[in-house]
Amino acid sequence: MKLLLTASVILVAWLAVRNRWRDGPDERTQQARESGQGTEGTMPLMPRGAVKLAAYGLVILMLVGTALYLLQDWQHAREIVQLQVVNVYSGAVEHYEARRSEISRRSFVTLDGRRIQIAEMERLIQLERP
């Protein structure tokens, strides 16, 4: 949902800038250029090509950053972690392996597809790999 919202904002901004540039410079800027007496308020601060290049560069940078963030999040969710289920009363420890995205508060799915429910008297310990 966040990606869709970001993409729609970028699209609307791009369309607005594109339509504005298609209309061309306003009459005051055009007259100032023709007369050669442009003041700082009427002359553009940067050439049109530089602004366009900067805008495209910013959009590309944002898209690459978003893609890297999503890739990193996906890789983090796919990591395999060691789990220990400890019975508080008996001290019995059972070892499991699961993907990080398959762990919820009171249950998890092991790598071999078993769903493990944790009782109230058991504790789940998640061991991080170095």
PDB file of C-alpha atoms in Angstrom:
ATOM      1  CA  MET A   1       0.000   0.000   0.000  1.00  0.00           C
ATOM      2  CA  LYS A   2       2.857   2.378   0.840  1.00  0.00           C
ATOM      3  CA  LEU A   3       4.531   1.638  -2.481  1.00  0.00           C
ATOM      4  CA  LEU A   4       1.299   2.327  -4.377  1.00  0.00           C
ATOM      5  CA  LEU A   5       0.822   5.635  -2.561  1.00  0.00           C
ATOM      6  CA  THR A   6       4.419   6.677  -3.239  1.00  0.00           C
ATOM      7  CA  ALA A   7       4.124   5.757  -6.919  1.00  0.00           C
ATOM      8  CA  SER A   8       0.880   7.721  -7.290  1.00  0.00           C
ATOM      9  CA  VAL A   9       2.409  10.836  -5.684  1.00  0.00           C
ATOM     10  CA  ILE A  10       5.419  10.601  -7.992  1.00  0.00           C
ATOM     11  CA  LEU A  11       3.154  10.157 -11.015  1.00  0.00           C
ATOM     12  CA  VAL A  12       0.986  13.171 -10.144  1.00  0.00           C
ATOM     13  CA  ALA A  13       4.054  15.343  -9.522  1.00  0.00           C
ATOM     14  CA  TRP A  14       5.622  14.220 -12.802  1.00  0.00           C
ATOM     15  CA  LEU A  15       2.425  14.980 -14.745  1.00  0.00           C
ATOM     16  CA  ALA A  16       2.137  18.418 -13.129  1.00  0.00           C
ATOM     17  CA  VAL A  17       5.749  19.312 -13.956  1.00  0.00           C
ATOM     18  CA  ARG A  18       5.423  17.946 -17.489  1.00  0.00           C
ATOM     19  CA  ASN A  19       2.286  19.989 -18.196  1.00  0.00           C
ATOM     20  CA  ARG A  20       3.873  23.106 -16.745  1.00  0.00           C
ATOM     21  CA  TRP A  21       6.974  22.742 -18.932  1.00  0.00           C
ATOM     22  CA  ARG A  22       4.843  22.101 -22.022  1.00  0.00           C
ATOM     23  CA  ASP A  23       3.084  25.430 -21.548  1.00  0.00           C
ATOM     24  CA  GLY A  24       6.461  27.115 -21.869  1.00  0.00           C
ATOM     25  CA  PRO A  25       7.771  30.156 -20.052  1.00  0.00           C
ATOM     26  CA  ASP A  26       5.298  32.839 -19.035  1.00  0.00           C
ATOM     27  CA  GLU A  27       5.048  36.141 -20.907  1.00  0.00           C
ATOM     28  CA  ARG A  28       7.113  38.148 -18.416  1.00  0.00           C
ATOM     29  CA  THR A  29      10.070  35.775 -18.678  1.00  0.00           C
ATOM     30  CA  GLN A  30       9.797  35.740 -22.469  1.00  0.00           C
ATOM     31  CA  GLN A  31       9.713  39.569 -22.670  1.00  0.00           C
ATOM     32  CA  ALA A  32      12.678  39.862 -20.291  1.00  0.00           C
ATOM     33  CA  ARG A  33      14.712  37.495 -22.427  1.00  0.00           C
ATOM     34  CA  GLU A  34      13.882  39.374 -25.627  1.00  0.00           C
ATOM     35  CA  SER A  35      14.692  42.786 -24.193  1.00  0.00           C
ATOM     36  CA  GLY A  36      17.825  41.586 -22.405  1.00  0.00           C
ATOM     37  CA  GLN A  37      16.756  43.491 -19.298  1.00  0.00           C
ATOM     38  CA  GLY A  38      15.731  40.570 -17.170  1.00  0.00           C
ATOM     39  CA  THR A  39      15.739  41.102 -13.467  1.00  0.00           C
ATOM     40  CA  GLU A  40      16.580  38.430 -10.998  1.00  0.00           C
ATOM     41  CA  GLY A  41      12.879  37.891 -10.253  1.00  0.00           C
ATOM     42  CA  THR A  42      11.917  37.273 -13.875  1.00  0.00           C
ATOM     43  CA  MET A  43      14.862  35.183 -15.076  1.00  0.00           C
ATOM     44  CA  PRO A  44      14.889  31.487 -14.219  1.00  0.00           C
ATOM     45  CA  LEU A  45      17.431  30.462 -11.605  1.00  0.00           C
ATOM     46  CA  MET A  46      18.469  27.313 -13.458  1.00  0.00           C
ATOM     47  CA  PRO A  47      18.283  26.307 -17.100  1.00  0.00           C
ATOM     48  CA  ARG A  48      15.318  24.165 -18.036  1.00  0.00           C
ATOM     49  CA  GLY A  49      17.494  21.186 -18.961  1.00  0.00           C
ATOM     50  CA  ALA A  50      19.238  21.174 -15.579  1.00  0.00           C
ATOM     51  CA  VAL A  51      15.930  21.199 -13.715  1.00  0.00           C
ATOM     52  CA  LYS A  52      14.619  18.362 -15.864  1.00  0.00           C
ATOM     53  CA  LEU A  53      17.791  16.334 -15.346  1.00  0.00           C
ATOM     54  CA  ALA A  54      17.681  16.911 -11.580  1.00  0.00           C
ATOM     55  CA  ALA A  55      14.020  15.849 -11.448  1.00  0.00           C
ATOM     56  CA  TYR A  56      14.696  12.648 -13.387  1.00  0.00           C
ATOM     57  CA  GLY A  57      17.716  11.922 -11.215  1.00  0.00           C
ATOM     58  CA  LEU A  58      15.668  12.408  -8.046  1.00  0.00           C
ATOM     59  CA  VAL A  59      12.912  10.102  -9.298  1.00  0.00           C
ATOM     60  CA  ILE A  60      15.446   7.426 -10.237  1.00  0.00           C
ATOM     61  CA  LEU A  61      17.169   7.782  -6.860  1.00  0.00           C
ATOM     62  CA  MET A  62      13.852   7.389  -5.030  1.00  0.00           C
ATOM     63  CA  LEU A  63      12.883   4.328  -7.087  1.00  0.00           C
ATOM     64  CA  VAL A  64      16.260   2.659  -6.505  1.00  0.00           C
ATOM     65  CA  GLY A  65      16.075   3.444  -2.790  1.00  0.00           C
ATOM     66  CA  THR A  66      12.565   2.010  -2.555  1.00  0.00           C
ATOM     67  CA  ALA A  67      13.609  -1.139  -4.418  1.00  0.00           C
ATOM     68  CA  LEU A  68      16.625  -1.636  -2.124  1.00  0.00           C
ATOM     69  CA  TYR A  69      14.479  -1.140   0.970  1.00  0.00           C
ATOM     70  CA  LEU A  70      11.899  -3.679  -0.234  1.00  0.00           C
ATOM     71  CA  LEU A  71      14.629  -6.177  -1.149  1.00  0.00           C
ATOM     72  CA  GLN A  72      16.279  -5.829   2.246  1.00  0.00           C
ATOM     73  CA  ASP A  73      12.943  -6.247   4.042  1.00  0.00           C
ATOM     74  CA  TRP A  74      12.146  -9.347   1.976  1.00  0.00           C
ATOM     75  CA  GLN A  75      15.572 -10.869   2.732  1.00  0.00           C
ATOM     76  CA  HIS A  76      15.169 -10.144   6.444  1.00  0.00           C
ATOM     77  CA  ALA A  77      11.765 -11.882   6.493  1.00  0.00           C
ATOM     78  CA  ARG A  78      13.229 -14.929   4.700  1.00  0.00           C
ATOM     79  CA  GLU A  79      16.075 -15.432   7.201  1.00  0.00           C
ATOM     80  CA  ILE A  80      16.142 -18.744   9.027  1.00  0.00           C
ATOM     81  CA  VAL A  81      16.285 -18.417  12.819  1.00  0.00           C
ATOM     82  CA  GLN A  82      16.796 -20.961  15.572  1.00  0.00           C
ATOM     83  CA  LEU A  83      13.899 -21.262  18.021  1.00  0.00           C
ATOM     84  CA  GLN A  84      13.757 -22.886  21.419  1.00  0.00           C
ATOM     85  CA  VAL A  85      10.494 -23.716  23.137  1.00  0.00           C
ATOM     86  CA  VAL A  86      11.064 -24.003  26.876  1.00  0.00           C
ATOM     87  CA  ASN A  87       8.559 -25.541  29.281  1.00  0.00           C
ATOM     88  CA  VAL A  88       8.836 -23.388  32.401  1.00  0.00           C
ATOM     89  CA  TYR A  89       7.683 -26.102  34.816  1.00  0.00           C
ATOM     90  CA  SER A  90       9.656 -29.091  33.571  1.00  0.00           C
ATOM     91  CA  GLY A  91      12.613 -27.280  32.000  1.00  0.00           C
ATOM     92  CA  ALA A  92      12.302 -29.316  28.780  1.00  0.00           C
ATOM     93  CA  VAL A  93      13.728 -27.547  25.719  1.00  0.00           C
ATOM     94  CA  GLU A  94      12.716 -28.294  22.149  1.00  0.00           C
ATOM     95  CA  HIS A  95      14.686 -26.894  19.177  1.00  0.00           C
ATOM     96  CA  TYR A  96      13.146 -25.731  15.896  1.00  0.00           C
ATOM     97  CA  GLU A  97      14.092 -23.711  12.821  1.00  0.00           C
ATOM     98  CA  ALA A  98      11.713 -21.307  11.096  1.00  0.00           C
ATOM     99  CA  ARG A  99      11.720 -18.326   8.787  1.00  0.00           C
ATOM    100  CA  ARG A 100      11.427 -14.980  10.554  1.00  0.00           C
ATOM    101  CA  SER A 101       8.201 -14.103   8.698  1.00  0.00           C
ATOM    102  CA  GLU A 102       6.525 -17.334   9.901  1.00  0.00           C
ATOM    103  CA  ILE A 103       6.790 -16.441  13.601  1.00  0.00           C
ATOM    104  CA  SER A 104       3.838 -14.880  15.384  1.00  0.00           C
ATOM    105  CA  ARG A 105       3.106 -14.300  19.064  1.00  0.00           C
ATOM    106  CA  ARG A 106       1.985 -17.772  20.138  1.00  0.00           C
ATOM    107  CA  SER A 107       2.752 -19.929  17.086  1.00  0.00           C
ATOM    108  CA  PHE A 108       5.175 -20.465  14.228  1.00  0.00           C
ATOM    109  CA  VAL A 109       5.630 -22.650  11.153  1.00  0.00           C
ATOM    110  CA  THR A 110       8.801 -24.726  10.974  1.00  0.00           C
ATOM    111  CA  LEU A 111      10.880 -25.206   7.833  1.00  0.00           C
ATOM    112  CA  ASP A 112       9.319 -28.625   7.292  1.00  0.00           C
ATOM    113  CA  GLY A 113       5.793 -27.143   7.368  1.00  0.00           C
ATOM    114  CA  ARG A 114       4.627 -27.989  10.912  1.00  0.00           C
ATOM    115  CA  ARG A 115       2.598 -25.349  12.776  1.00  0.00           C
ATOM    116  CA  ILE A 116       3.664 -25.204  16.422  1.00  0.00           C
ATOM    117  CA  GLN A 117       1.322 -23.608  18.989  1.00  0.00           C
ATOM    118  CA  ILE A 118       2.967 -22.434  22.199  1.00  0.00           C
ATOM    119  CA  ALA A 119       1.109 -23.072  25.466  1.00  0.00           C
ATOM    120  CA  GLU A 120       0.804 -20.468  28.211  1.00  0.00           C
ATOM    121  CA  MET A 121       3.333 -22.352  30.339  1.00  0.00           C
ATOM    122  CA  GLU A 122       5.939 -22.386  27.544  1.00  0.00           C
ATOM    123  CA  ARG A 123       8.331 -19.664  26.462  1.00  0.00           C
ATOM    124  CA  LEU A 124       9.698 -19.033  22.981  1.00  0.00           C
ATOM    125  CA  ILE A 125      13.365 -18.058  22.652  1.00  0.00           C
ATOM    126  CA  GLN A 126      14.574 -16.778  19.311  1.00  0.00           C
ATOM    127  CA  LEU A 127      18.326 -17.183  18.718  1.00  0.00           C
ATOM    128  CA  GLU A 128      19.885 -14.758  16.257  1.00  0.00           C
ATOM    129  CA  ARG A 129      22.640 -16.007  13.988  1.00  0.00           C
ATOM    130  CA  PRO A 130      25.859 -13.962  14.195  1.00  0.00           C
TER     131      PRO A 130
END
